[in-house]
mmCIF file of C-alpha atoms in Angstrom:
data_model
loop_
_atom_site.group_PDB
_atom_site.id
_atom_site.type_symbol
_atom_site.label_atom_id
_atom_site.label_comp_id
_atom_site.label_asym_id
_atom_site.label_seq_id
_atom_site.Cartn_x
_atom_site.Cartn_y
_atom_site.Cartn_z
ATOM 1 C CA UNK A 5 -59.305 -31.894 14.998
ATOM 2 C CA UNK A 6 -56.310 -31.180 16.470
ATOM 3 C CA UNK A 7 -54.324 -33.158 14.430
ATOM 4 C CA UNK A 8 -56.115 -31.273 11.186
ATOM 5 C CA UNK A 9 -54.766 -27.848 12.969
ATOM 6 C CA UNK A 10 -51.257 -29.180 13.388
ATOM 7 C CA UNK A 11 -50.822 -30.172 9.703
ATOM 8 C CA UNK A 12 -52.101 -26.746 8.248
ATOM 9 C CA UNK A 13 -49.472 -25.208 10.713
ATOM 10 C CA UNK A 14 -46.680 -27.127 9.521
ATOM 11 C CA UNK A 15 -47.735 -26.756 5.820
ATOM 12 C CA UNK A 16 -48.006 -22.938 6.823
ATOM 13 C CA UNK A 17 -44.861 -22.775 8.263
ATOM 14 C CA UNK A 18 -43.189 -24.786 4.877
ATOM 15 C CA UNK A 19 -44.497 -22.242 2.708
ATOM 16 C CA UNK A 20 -42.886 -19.260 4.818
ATOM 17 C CA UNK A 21 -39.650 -20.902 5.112
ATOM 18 C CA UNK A 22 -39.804 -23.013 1.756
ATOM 19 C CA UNK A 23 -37.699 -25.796 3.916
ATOM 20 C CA UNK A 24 -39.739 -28.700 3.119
ATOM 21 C CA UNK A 25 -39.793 -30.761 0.589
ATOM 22 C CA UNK A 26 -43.182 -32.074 -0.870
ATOM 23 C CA UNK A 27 -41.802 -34.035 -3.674
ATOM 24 C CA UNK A 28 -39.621 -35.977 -2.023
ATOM 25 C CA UNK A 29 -36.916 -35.789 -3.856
ATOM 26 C CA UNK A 30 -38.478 -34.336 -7.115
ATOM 27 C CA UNK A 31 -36.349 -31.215 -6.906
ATOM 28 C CA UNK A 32 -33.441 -32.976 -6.363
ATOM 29 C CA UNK A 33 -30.351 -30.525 -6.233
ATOM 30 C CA UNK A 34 -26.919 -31.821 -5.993
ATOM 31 C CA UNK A 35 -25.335 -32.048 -2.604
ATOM 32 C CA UNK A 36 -23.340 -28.844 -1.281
ATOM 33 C CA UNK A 37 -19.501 -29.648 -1.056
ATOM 34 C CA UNK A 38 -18.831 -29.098 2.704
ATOM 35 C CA UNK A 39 -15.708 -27.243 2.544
ATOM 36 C CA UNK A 40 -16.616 -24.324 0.343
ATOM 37 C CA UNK A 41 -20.447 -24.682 0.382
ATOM 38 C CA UNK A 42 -21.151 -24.665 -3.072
ATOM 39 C CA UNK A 43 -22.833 -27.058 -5.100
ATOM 40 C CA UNK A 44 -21.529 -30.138 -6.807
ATOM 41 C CA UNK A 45 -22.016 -30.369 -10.363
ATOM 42 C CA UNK A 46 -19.216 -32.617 -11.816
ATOM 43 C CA UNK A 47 -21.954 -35.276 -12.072
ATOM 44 C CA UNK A 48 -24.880 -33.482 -13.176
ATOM 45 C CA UNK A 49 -26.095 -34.566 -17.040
ATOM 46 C CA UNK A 50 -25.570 -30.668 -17.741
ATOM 47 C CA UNK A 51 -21.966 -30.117 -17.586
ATOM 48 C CA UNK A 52 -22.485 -26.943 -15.633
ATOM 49 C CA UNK A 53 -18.370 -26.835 -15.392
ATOM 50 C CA UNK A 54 -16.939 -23.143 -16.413
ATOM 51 C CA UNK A 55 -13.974 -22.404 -18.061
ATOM 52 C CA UNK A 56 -11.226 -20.200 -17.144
ATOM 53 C CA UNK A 57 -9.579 -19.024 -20.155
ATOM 54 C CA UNK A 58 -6.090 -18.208 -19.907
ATOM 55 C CA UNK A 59 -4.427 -14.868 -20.230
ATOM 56 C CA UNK A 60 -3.563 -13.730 -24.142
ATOM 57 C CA UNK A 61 0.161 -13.711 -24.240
ATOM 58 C CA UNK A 62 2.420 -10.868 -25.065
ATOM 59 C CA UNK A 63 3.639 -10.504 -28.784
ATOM 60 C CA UNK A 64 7.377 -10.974 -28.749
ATOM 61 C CA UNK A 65 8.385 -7.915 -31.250
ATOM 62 C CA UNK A 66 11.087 -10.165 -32.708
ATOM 63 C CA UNK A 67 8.812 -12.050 -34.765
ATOM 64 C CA UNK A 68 6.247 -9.164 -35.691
ATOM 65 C CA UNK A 69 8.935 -6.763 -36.730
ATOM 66 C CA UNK A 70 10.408 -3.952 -34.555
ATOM 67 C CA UNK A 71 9.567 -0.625 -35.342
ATOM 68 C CA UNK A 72 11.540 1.929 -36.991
ATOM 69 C CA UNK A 73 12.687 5.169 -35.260
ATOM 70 C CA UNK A 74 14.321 8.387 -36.435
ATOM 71 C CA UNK A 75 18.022 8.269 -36.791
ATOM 72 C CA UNK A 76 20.494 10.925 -37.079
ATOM 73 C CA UNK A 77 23.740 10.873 -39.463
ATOM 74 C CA UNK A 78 26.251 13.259 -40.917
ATOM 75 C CA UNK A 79 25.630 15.363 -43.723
ATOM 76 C CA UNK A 80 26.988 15.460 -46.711
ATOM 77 C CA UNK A 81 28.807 19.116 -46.556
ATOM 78 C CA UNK A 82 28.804 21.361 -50.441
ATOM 79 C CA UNK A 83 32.501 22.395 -48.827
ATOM 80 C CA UNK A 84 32.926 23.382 -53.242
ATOM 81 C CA UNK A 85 30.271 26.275 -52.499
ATOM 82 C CA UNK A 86 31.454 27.092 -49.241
ATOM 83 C CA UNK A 87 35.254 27.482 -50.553
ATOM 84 C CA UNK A 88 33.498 29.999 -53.448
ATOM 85 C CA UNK A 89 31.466 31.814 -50.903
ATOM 86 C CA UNK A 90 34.293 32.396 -48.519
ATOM 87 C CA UNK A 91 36.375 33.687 -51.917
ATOM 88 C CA UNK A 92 34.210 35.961 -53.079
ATOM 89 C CA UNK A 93 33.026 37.049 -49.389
ATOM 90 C CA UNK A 94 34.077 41.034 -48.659
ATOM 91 C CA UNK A 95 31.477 40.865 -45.518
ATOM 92 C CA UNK A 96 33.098 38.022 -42.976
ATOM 93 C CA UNK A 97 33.573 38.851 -39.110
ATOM 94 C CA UNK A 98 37.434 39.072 -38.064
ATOM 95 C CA UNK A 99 35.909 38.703 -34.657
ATOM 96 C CA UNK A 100 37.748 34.726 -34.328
ATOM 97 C CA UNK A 101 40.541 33.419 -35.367
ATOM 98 C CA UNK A 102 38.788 30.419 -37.637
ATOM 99 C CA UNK A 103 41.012 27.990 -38.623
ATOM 100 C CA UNK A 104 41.028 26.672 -42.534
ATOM 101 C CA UNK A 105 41.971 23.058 -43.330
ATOM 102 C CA UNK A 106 41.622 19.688 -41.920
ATOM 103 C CA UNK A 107 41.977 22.082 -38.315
ATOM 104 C CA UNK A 108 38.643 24.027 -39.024
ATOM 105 C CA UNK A 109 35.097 22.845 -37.852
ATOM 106 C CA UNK A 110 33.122 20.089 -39.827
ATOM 107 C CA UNK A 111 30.711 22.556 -41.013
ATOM 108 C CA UNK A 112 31.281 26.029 -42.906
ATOM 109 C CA UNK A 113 30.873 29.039 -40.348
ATOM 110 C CA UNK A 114 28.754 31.173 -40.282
ATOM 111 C CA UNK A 115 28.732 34.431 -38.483
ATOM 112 C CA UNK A 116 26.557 37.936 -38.592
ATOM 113 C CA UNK A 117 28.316 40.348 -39.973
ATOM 114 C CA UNK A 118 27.502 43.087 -37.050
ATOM 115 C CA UNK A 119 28.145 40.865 -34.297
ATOM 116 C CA UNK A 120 26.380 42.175 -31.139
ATOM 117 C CA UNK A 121 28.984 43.892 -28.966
ATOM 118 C CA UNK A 122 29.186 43.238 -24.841
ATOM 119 C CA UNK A 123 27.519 45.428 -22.797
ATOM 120 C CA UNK A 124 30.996 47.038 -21.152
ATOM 121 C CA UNK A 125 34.348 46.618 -22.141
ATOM 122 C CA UNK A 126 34.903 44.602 -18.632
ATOM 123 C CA UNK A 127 31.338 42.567 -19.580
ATOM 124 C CA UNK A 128 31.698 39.071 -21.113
ATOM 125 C CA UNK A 129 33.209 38.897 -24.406
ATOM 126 C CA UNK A 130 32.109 37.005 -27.550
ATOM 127 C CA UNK A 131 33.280 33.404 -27.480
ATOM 128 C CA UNK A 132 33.927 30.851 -30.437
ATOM 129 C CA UNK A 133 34.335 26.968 -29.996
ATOM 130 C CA UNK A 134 34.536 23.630 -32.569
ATOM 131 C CA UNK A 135 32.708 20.810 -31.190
ATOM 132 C CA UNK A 136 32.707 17.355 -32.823
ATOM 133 C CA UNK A 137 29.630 17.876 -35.051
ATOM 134 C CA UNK A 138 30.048 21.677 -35.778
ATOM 135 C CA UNK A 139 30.658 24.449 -33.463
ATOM 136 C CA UNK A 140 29.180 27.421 -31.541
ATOM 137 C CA UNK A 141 29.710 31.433 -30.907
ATOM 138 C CA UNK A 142 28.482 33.649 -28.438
ATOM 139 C CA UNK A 143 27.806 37.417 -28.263
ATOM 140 C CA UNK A 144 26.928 38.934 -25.578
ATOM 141 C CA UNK A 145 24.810 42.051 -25.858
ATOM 142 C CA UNK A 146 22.769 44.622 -24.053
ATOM 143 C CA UNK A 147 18.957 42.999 -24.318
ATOM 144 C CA UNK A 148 19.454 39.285 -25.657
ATOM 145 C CA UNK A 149 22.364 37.359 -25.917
ATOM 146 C CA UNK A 150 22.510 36.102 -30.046
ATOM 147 C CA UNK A 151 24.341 32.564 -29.657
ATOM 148 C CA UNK A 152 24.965 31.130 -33.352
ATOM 149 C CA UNK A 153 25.338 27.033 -33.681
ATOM 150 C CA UNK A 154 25.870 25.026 -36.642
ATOM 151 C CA UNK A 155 25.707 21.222 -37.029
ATOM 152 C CA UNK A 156 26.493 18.813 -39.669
ATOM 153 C CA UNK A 157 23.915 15.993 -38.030
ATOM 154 C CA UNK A 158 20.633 15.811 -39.743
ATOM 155 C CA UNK A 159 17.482 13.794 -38.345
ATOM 156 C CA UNK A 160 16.405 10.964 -40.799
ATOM 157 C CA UNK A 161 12.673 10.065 -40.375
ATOM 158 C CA UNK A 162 11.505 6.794 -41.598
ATOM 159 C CA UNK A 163 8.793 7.568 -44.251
ATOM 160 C CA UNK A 164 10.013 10.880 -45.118
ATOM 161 C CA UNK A 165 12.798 12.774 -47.293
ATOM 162 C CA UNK A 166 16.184 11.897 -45.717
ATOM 163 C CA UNK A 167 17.639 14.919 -44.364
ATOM 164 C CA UNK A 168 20.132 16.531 -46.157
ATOM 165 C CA UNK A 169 20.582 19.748 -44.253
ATOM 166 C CA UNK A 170 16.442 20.747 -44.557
ATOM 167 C CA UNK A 171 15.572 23.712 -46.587
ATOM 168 C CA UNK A 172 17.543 26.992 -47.039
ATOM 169 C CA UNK A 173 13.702 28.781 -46.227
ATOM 170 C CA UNK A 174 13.964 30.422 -42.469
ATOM 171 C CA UNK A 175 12.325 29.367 -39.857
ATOM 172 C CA UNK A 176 11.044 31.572 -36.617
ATOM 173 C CA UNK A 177 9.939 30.575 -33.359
ATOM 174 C CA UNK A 178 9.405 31.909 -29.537
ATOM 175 C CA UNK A 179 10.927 29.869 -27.319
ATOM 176 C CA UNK A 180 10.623 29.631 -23.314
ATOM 177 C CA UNK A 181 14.063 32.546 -23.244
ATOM 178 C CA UNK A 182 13.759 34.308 -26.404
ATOM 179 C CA UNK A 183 13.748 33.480 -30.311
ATOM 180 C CA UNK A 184 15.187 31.244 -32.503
ATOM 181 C CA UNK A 185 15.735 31.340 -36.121
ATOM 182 C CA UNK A 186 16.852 28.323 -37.794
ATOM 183 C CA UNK A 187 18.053 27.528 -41.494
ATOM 184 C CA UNK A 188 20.025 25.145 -43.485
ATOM 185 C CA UNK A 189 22.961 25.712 -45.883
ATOM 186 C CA UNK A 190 26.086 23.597 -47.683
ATOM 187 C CA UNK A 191 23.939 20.857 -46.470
ATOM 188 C CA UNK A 192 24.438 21.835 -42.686
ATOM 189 C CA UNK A 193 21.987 23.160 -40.238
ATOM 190 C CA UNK A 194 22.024 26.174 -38.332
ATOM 191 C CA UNK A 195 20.289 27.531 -35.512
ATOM 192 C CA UNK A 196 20.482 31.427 -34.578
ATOM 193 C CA UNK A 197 19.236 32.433 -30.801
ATOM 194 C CA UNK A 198 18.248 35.175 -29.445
ATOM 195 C CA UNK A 199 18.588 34.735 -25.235
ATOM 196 C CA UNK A 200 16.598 37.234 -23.584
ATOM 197 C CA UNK A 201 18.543 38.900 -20.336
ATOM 198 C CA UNK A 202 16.704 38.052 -16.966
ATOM 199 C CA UNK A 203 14.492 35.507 -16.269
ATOM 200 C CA UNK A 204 13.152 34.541 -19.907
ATOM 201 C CA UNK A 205 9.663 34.739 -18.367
ATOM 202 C CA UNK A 206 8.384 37.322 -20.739
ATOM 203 C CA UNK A 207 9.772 34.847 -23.624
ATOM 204 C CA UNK A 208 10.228 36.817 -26.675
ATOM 205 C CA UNK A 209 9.271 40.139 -26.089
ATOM 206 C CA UNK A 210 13.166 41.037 -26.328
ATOM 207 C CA UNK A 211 13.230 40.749 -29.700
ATOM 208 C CA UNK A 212 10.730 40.854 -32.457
ATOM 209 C CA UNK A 213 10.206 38.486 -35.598
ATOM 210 C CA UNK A 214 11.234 41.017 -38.348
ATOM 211 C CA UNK A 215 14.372 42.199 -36.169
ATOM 212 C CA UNK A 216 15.287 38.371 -35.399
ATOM 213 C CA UNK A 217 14.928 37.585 -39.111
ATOM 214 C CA UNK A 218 17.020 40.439 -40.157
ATOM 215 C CA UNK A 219 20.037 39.291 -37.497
ATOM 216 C CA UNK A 220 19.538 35.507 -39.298
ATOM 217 C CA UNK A 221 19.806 37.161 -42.846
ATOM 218 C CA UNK A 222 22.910 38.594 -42.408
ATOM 219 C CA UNK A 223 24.511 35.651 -41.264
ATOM 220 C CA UNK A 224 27.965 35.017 -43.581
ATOM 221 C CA UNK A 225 30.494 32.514 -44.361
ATOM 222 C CA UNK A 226 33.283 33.386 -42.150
ATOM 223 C CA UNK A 227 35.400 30.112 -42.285
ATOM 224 C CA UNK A 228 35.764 26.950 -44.182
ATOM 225 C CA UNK A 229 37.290 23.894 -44.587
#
């Protein structure tokens, strides 16, 4: 009777713990490896094996193509229509001494005809200088400084119209110290600013769009090649 007891405990005790095994052998599971404790399966009929694919490669560019990016190149300057603006031209600013020739800018200039004049005859005076793609002038004045800049380099855009100097229309824009109006002519670009004095915080409130517009309008020829 004691005996019988024993046994039930034991079978008791194997269903708790579900260590022992009734089959001997009939759930046979392969052998844990003793290093990393996880079964062995190399030999099982069910190649249980996983495997590790490897990581996609990078597409060299060379062989796909490399992508194109905007370029910029010289213009092709009208200096014909510049020559027979400047000729017939009774409305040029004497303000600079442009030179004419193979000595003046690579662009036509371009100059308002009302230049804005320095705050005090002892303020900072208006300043004119060639640089290798066009040139620039300053005038100093009592709310903005107007800064003028032409350029004979012209963004080409892969996919779109190459740029010959843009469109002749005017363009306005705010900008973080004042306005900007910006144009194209002869095939050159120009950009006319209006820098707000002080901070620039209050951006364009110097100036508004019909006054800037009018400055940019009466822009002239005032020196050519």
């Amino acid at each position: 009777m004691v005996e019988r007891v024993g046994m039930v405990l034991t079978a008791g005790v194997c269903l708790i713990l579900g260590a022992c095994d009734f089959t001997n052998g009939a759930a046979d599971k392969p052998p844990a490896d003793t290093e990393t404790g996880l079964a062995d399966t190399s030999n099982s009929g069910n190649d249980a094996t996983t495997d590790i694919q490897p990581e996609p490669e990078d597409v060299d560019v060379a062989e796909t193509g490399t992508a194109k990016v905007a370029s910029t190149k010289k213009s092709d300057i009208d200096w014909d229509a510049a020559r027979r603006d400047l000729a017939s031209s009774s409305e040029r600013d004497t303000t600079f001494n442009i030179q004419s020739g193979s000595s003046a800018p690579p662009v036509p200039v371009l100059l308002p005809t009302g230049p804005v004049r320095p705050a005090s005859a002892d303020g900072p005076q208006p300043q004119f200088r060639p640089v290798p793609d066009g040139y620039f002038a300053v005038f100093p004045g009592d709310r903005y400084n107007l800064i003028v800049n032409g350029t004979n380099e012209v963004t080409d855009v892969p996919g779109g119209s190459a740029g010959e100097g843009g469109s002749e229309d005017m363009r306005y824009v705010e900008t973080s110290t004042g306005a900007m109006v910006s144009f194209s002519r002869y095939g050159a670009d120009y950009m006319v600013e209006f820098e707000c004095l002080g901070s620039g915080a209050e951006g364009g409130s110097c100036i508004t769009e019909d006054e800037a517009m009018s400055v940019a309008e009466e822009i002239v020829i005032s020196g050519t090649q």
